[in-house]
Short mmCIF file of C-alpha atoms in Angstrom, two decimals:
data_model
loop_
_atom_site.label_atom_id
_atom_site.label_comp_id
_atom_site.label_asym_id
_atom_site.label_seq_id
_atom_site.Cartn_x
_atom_site.Cartn_y
_atom_site.Cartn_z
CA ASP A 1 -44.25 -38.66 -33.81
CA LEU A 2 -47.02 -41.22 -33.84
CA PHE A 3 -49.69 -38.56 -33.25
CA MET A 4 -50.27 -34.96 -34.21
CA ASN A 5 -48.14 -32.62 -32.11
CA GLU A 6 -48.14 -28.85 -31.70
CA THR A 7 -45.14 -28.22 -33.97
CA ALA A 8 -46.65 -30.23 -36.81
CA ARG A 9 -50.07 -28.65 -36.37
CA GLU A 10 -48.55 -25.17 -36.56
CA TYR A 11 -46.02 -25.56 -39.37
CA ALA A 12 -46.35 -28.77 -41.39
CA HIS A 13 -47.85 -29.12 -44.87
CA VAL A 14 -47.25 -32.83 -45.48
CA PHE A 15 -47.83 -35.61 -42.94
CA LEU A 16 -46.29 -39.08 -43.15
CA PRO A 17 -48.20 -41.65 -41.02
CA ALA A 18 -45.62 -43.52 -38.93
CA ALA A 19 -46.00 -46.99 -37.45
CA SER A 20 -45.09 -47.60 -33.82
CA SER A 21 -42.25 -49.85 -32.68
CA PHE A 22 -44.82 -52.63 -32.06
CA GLU A 23 -45.98 -52.39 -35.67
CA LYS A 24 -42.71 -52.65 -37.58
CA ASP A 25 -39.67 -54.84 -38.05
CA GLY A 26 -36.07 -53.73 -37.58
CA THR A 27 -33.40 -53.03 -34.97
CA PHE A 28 -32.99 -50.74 -31.98
CA MET A 29 -29.65 -49.60 -30.57
CA ASN A 30 -29.43 -48.34 -26.98
CA ALA A 31 -26.92 -46.23 -25.09
CA GLU A 32 -24.70 -49.20 -24.15
CA ARG A 33 -24.12 -49.88 -27.89
CA ARG A 34 -26.43 -52.91 -27.85
CA VAL A 35 -28.27 -53.65 -31.09
CA GLN A 36 -31.45 -55.70 -30.67
CA ARG A 37 -34.07 -57.04 -33.04
CA VAL A 38 -37.59 -55.60 -33.06
CA ARG A 39 -40.36 -57.75 -34.52
CA ARG A 40 -43.80 -56.67 -35.68
CA ALA A 41 -46.46 -57.69 -33.15
CA LEU A 42 -49.46 -56.19 -34.95
CA ALA A 43 -50.28 -54.64 -38.29
CA PRO A 44 -50.03 -50.83 -38.58
CA PRO A 45 -53.45 -49.13 -38.46
CA GLY A 46 -54.88 -47.26 -41.43
CA GLU A 47 -52.23 -45.84 -43.76
CA ALA A 48 -49.39 -46.04 -41.21
CA ARG A 49 -46.13 -47.51 -42.52
CA SER A 50 -42.59 -48.20 -41.38
CA ASP A 51 -40.14 -45.30 -41.55
CA TRP A 52 -37.97 -46.98 -44.19
CA GLU A 53 -40.94 -47.49 -46.51
CA MET A 54 -41.86 -43.81 -46.33
CA VAL A 55 -38.27 -42.69 -46.93
CA ARG A 56 -37.92 -45.11 -49.87
CA ASP A 57 -41.11 -43.90 -51.55
CA LEU A 58 -40.27 -40.26 -50.88
CA ALA A 59 -36.85 -40.77 -52.50
CA ALA A 60 -38.53 -42.35 -55.53
CA ALA A 61 -40.94 -39.40 -55.81
CA LEU A 62 -37.92 -37.06 -55.79
CA GLY A 63 -36.19 -39.00 -58.57
CA HIS A 64 -33.70 -40.98 -56.45
CA GLY A 65 -35.49 -44.31 -56.24
CA ALA A 66 -32.55 -46.25 -57.65
CA ARG A 67 -30.54 -45.50 -54.51
CA PHE A 68 -33.29 -46.71 -52.20
CA GLU A 69 -34.31 -50.03 -53.75
CA PHE A 70 -34.86 -51.82 -50.45
CA ASP A 71 -37.57 -54.40 -49.80
CA SER A 72 -37.09 -54.93 -46.05
CA ALA A 73 -35.53 -53.53 -42.91
CA GLU A 74 -33.00 -56.36 -43.03
CA ALA A 75 -31.78 -55.23 -46.47
CA ILE A 76 -31.13 -51.75 -45.06
CA TRP A 77 -29.33 -53.20 -42.04
CA ASN A 78 -27.10 -55.28 -44.34
CA GLU A 79 -26.07 -52.10 -46.17
CA ILE A 80 -25.26 -50.48 -42.82
CA ARG A 81 -23.11 -53.50 -41.93
CA ALA A 82 -21.31 -53.22 -45.28
CA VAL A 83 -20.25 -49.59 -44.75
CA TRP A 84 -19.83 -49.64 -40.93
CA PRO A 85 -17.07 -52.12 -39.98
CA GLN A 86 -17.98 -52.03 -36.28
CA ALA A 87 -21.32 -53.72 -37.04
CA ALA A 88 -20.15 -56.10 -39.75
CA GLY A 89 -20.67 -59.18 -37.58
CA MET A 90 -24.22 -58.32 -36.51
CA SER A 91 -26.36 -60.30 -38.95
CA TYR A 92 -30.09 -60.72 -38.39
CA ALA A 93 -29.44 -64.43 -37.82
CA ARG A 94 -27.22 -63.57 -34.84
CA LEU A 95 -29.44 -60.76 -33.56
CA ASP A 96 -32.42 -63.14 -33.58
CA ARG A 97 -30.62 -65.07 -30.81
CA GLY A 98 -30.03 -61.94 -28.68
CA GLY A 99 -28.56 -58.46 -28.72
CA LEU A 100 -24.93 -57.67 -29.57
CA GLN A 101 -22.77 -54.71 -28.63
CA TRP A 102 -20.51 -53.07 -31.18
CA PRO A 103 -17.68 -53.20 -32.08
CA CYS A 104 -18.53 -56.59 -33.58
CA PRO A 105 -16.32 -56.75 -36.70
CA ASP A 106 -17.13 -60.30 -37.91
CA GLU A 107 -19.60 -63.09 -37.33
CA GLN A 108 -17.24 -64.96 -35.00
CA HIS A 109 -16.79 -61.95 -32.74
CA PRO A 110 -18.86 -62.09 -29.48
CA GLY A 111 -19.44 -58.36 -29.33
CA THR A 112 -17.75 -55.84 -27.03
CA THR A 113 -19.25 -55.58 -23.56
CA ILE A 114 -16.74 -52.95 -22.32
CA LEU A 115 -15.66 -50.43 -24.94
CA HIS A 116 -12.52 -48.96 -23.33
CA ARG A 117 -11.12 -51.78 -21.20
CA ASP A 118 -7.39 -51.01 -21.42
CA MET A 119 -7.07 -47.75 -23.32
CA PHE A 120 -8.90 -45.10 -25.32
CA PRO A 121 -8.62 -44.60 -29.10
CA ILE A 122 -6.38 -41.58 -28.44
CA GLY A 123 -4.05 -43.45 -26.06
CA PRO A 124 -3.84 -44.89 -22.53
CA ARG A 125 -5.32 -41.77 -20.91
CA ALA A 126 -8.36 -39.66 -21.67
CA ALA A 127 -7.88 -35.93 -22.16
CA LEU A 128 -10.11 -34.12 -19.66
CA ARG A 129 -10.72 -30.40 -19.76
CA ARG A 130 -11.70 -28.26 -16.80
CA ILE A 131 -14.49 -25.80 -17.55
CA ASP A 132 -14.61 -22.64 -15.46
CA TYR A 133 -17.86 -21.99 -13.63
CA HIS A 134 -19.92 -19.07 -14.91
CA ALA A 135 -22.80 -17.95 -12.72
CA THR A 136 -26.13 -17.52 -14.43
CA PRO A 137 -27.42 -13.96 -14.93
CA GLU A 138 -30.89 -15.30 -14.07
CA VAL A 139 -31.29 -14.33 -10.40
CA VAL A 140 -34.23 -13.76 -8.11
CA SER A 141 -35.29 -10.21 -7.21
CA PRO A 142 -38.11 -8.48 -5.32
CA ASP A 143 -40.17 -8.58 -8.54
CA TYR A 144 -39.32 -12.23 -9.26
CA PRO A 145 -38.69 -13.80 -5.85
CA PHE A 146 -38.96 -17.52 -6.74
CA ARG A 147 -36.53 -19.80 -8.53
CA LEU A 148 -38.36 -22.13 -10.94
CA MET A 149 -37.00 -25.52 -12.00
CA THR A 150 -38.69 -27.52 -14.76
CA GLY A 151 -38.65 -31.23 -15.39
CA ARG A 152 -40.60 -34.41 -16.01
CA THR A 153 -43.21 -36.43 -14.17
CA LEU A 154 -43.51 -40.19 -14.01
CA TYR A 155 -46.89 -40.17 -15.75
CA ALA A 156 -46.13 -38.20 -18.93
CA PHE A 157 -43.54 -38.15 -21.69
CA ASN A 158 -42.37 -34.89 -23.31
CA ALA A 159 -45.32 -33.04 -24.91
CA GLY A 160 -47.76 -35.80 -23.97
CA THR A 161 -48.73 -36.68 -27.54
CA MET A 162 -48.73 -40.36 -26.52
CA THR A 163 -49.17 -40.45 -22.75
CA GLN A 164 -51.99 -37.91 -22.68
CA ARG A 165 -54.02 -40.36 -24.82
CA THR A 166 -53.80 -43.07 -22.15
CA PRO A 167 -55.33 -43.52 -18.66
CA ASN A 168 -52.18 -41.79 -17.36
CA ARG A 169 -54.10 -38.57 -17.93
CA ILE A 170 -56.31 -39.48 -14.97
CA LEU A 171 -53.25 -39.65 -12.71
CA ARG A 172 -51.92 -36.24 -13.82
CA PRO A 173 -54.35 -34.35 -16.09
CA THR A 174 -52.11 -31.31 -16.54
CA ASP A 175 -48.89 -29.69 -15.38
CA THR A 176 -48.79 -28.40 -11.81
CA LEU A 177 -46.77 -25.78 -9.98
CA ASP A 178 -45.21 -27.45 -6.95
CA ILE A 179 -44.68 -25.12 -4.00
CA CYS A 180 -43.79 -25.76 -0.36
CA ALA A 181 -46.44 -25.38 2.35
CA ALA A 182 -44.77 -22.35 3.97
CA ASP A 183 -44.71 -20.34 0.72
CA ALA A 184 -48.25 -21.37 -0.15
CA GLN A 185 -49.49 -20.28 3.26
CA ARG A 186 -47.61 -16.97 3.05
CA LEU A 187 -49.22 -16.21 -0.33
CA GLY A 188 -52.65 -17.47 0.74
CA LEU A 189 -52.70 -20.20 -1.91
CA ALA A 190 -54.75 -23.38 -1.61
CA ASP A 191 -53.88 -26.73 -3.11
CA ARG A 192 -55.13 -26.98 -6.75
CA GLU A 193 -55.78 -23.24 -6.94
CA ARG A 194 -55.08 -21.90 -10.43
CA VAL A 195 -52.44 -19.13 -10.54
CA ARG A 196 -50.59 -17.02 -13.08
CA MET A 197 -46.81 -17.47 -13.10
CA ARG A 198 -44.68 -14.77 -14.75
CA SER A 199 -41.01 -14.56 -15.60
CA ARG A 200 -39.06 -11.80 -17.31
CA TYR A 201 -39.86 -13.52 -20.62
CA GLY A 202 -43.42 -14.82 -20.51
CA GLU A 203 -46.30 -16.16 -18.44
CA THR A 204 -48.61 -19.14 -18.07
CA LEU A 205 -51.56 -20.39 -16.01
CA LEU A 206 -51.48 -23.64 -14.05
CA PRO A 207 -52.74 -25.16 -10.77
CA VAL A 208 -50.75 -25.12 -7.55
CA ARG A 209 -49.73 -28.35 -5.85
CA VAL A 210 -48.51 -28.00 -2.26
CA SER A 211 -45.56 -30.35 -1.96
CA ALA A 212 -42.98 -31.35 0.64
CA SER A 213 -40.41 -32.06 -2.11
CA VAL A 214 -39.50 -28.42 -2.83
CA LYS A 215 -37.72 -25.92 -0.59
CA THR A 216 -38.76 -22.45 0.49
CA GLY A 217 -38.23 -19.99 -2.36
CA GLU A 218 -38.14 -22.74 -4.97
CA LEU A 219 -40.81 -23.97 -7.40
CA PHE A 220 -41.03 -26.99 -9.66
CA ALA A 221 -43.24 -27.48 -12.71
CA THR A 222 -43.51 -30.05 -15.49
CA PHE A 223 -43.66 -29.21 -19.20
CA HIS A 224 -45.92 -31.94 -20.62
CA ASP A 225 -49.17 -30.07 -21.33
CA PRO A 226 -49.12 -27.98 -24.56
CA ALA A 227 -51.98 -25.88 -23.19
CA VAL A 228 -49.71 -24.69 -20.36
CA CYS A 229 -46.65 -24.21 -22.63
CA LEU A 230 -44.33 -23.85 -19.66
CA ASN A 231 -41.27 -23.15 -21.81
CA ASN A 232 -42.72 -19.72 -22.59
CA LEU A 233 -41.17 -18.71 -19.26
CA THR A 234 -37.66 -19.92 -20.09
CA GLY A 235 -35.14 -17.19 -20.83
CA PRO A 236 -32.73 -16.75 -23.76
CA GLN A 237 -29.64 -17.87 -21.83
CA ARG A 238 -27.89 -20.95 -23.28
CA ASP A 239 -25.13 -23.22 -22.10
CA ARG A 240 -21.83 -22.07 -23.63
CA PHE A 241 -20.99 -25.49 -25.06
CA VAL A 242 -24.09 -27.63 -25.66
CA LYS A 243 -26.44 -24.63 -26.14
CA THR A 244 -29.32 -26.00 -24.06
CA PRO A 245 -31.65 -23.41 -22.48
CA GLU A 246 -31.66 -22.75 -18.75
CA TYR A 247 -34.61 -24.98 -17.91
CA LYS A 248 -33.46 -25.33 -14.31
CA VAL A 249 -33.00 -21.66 -13.36
CA THR A 250 -35.76 -19.14 -14.08
CA ALA A 251 -36.76 -16.30 -11.75
CA VAL A 252 -40.54 -16.03 -11.51
CA ARG A 253 -43.38 -14.58 -9.48
CA ILE A 254 -46.84 -15.96 -8.69
CA GLU A 255 -50.04 -13.99 -9.07
CA ARG A 256 -53.44 -15.03 -7.79
CA ILE A 257 -56.19 -14.97 -10.40
#
């Protein structure tokens, strides 16, 4: 992370000052397999350095400097090209003229815009597997009558270590608990009133926001403010395959303070 975050503050002993993407040279690869050049626009502030410089110097301090004798991001990329045939044709000279999509096996290859045009690596058809539906054990009850869903807001990113340092904070200073007008009226809650929300696993305090975007019996809250720590409410259930927590289904109740 570019800035101190809660995990680092709680557990870390050594901090390596990272430069931002505007302060370093190198490549980015996106989800459509496109590799693009990134060029330094300004010098890193203070002691901040590029990731590769920190890794190189750390390796040297641990006695493995001979394996990390790089002097630029381009030198590292050339080693990647040497051991990864699908990127062999993506030299910096070509990337300077625009992004390329792998596979790009040589410098005459134009790049691959569509990865599986005629067939898959395993054959002409993909092997799909049907997964049986398993209902969540997390259900509403008289003690926990609301179903909470968590997610993002346009104005913040993850734990807010970057966006909460910008004027975005004025637009959305903290997380809110979105509730429909009918439920708010039934509970006697006013817009922006601070409430306690409890689940079977934890609790937190946050302001109410009366919203037309949620249904009766449902709530929505964002997880960007470390002071709120919304994920304290999330239960131990995990997806059977990818092991992600049930961020979208948590039974909760609201208590006036």
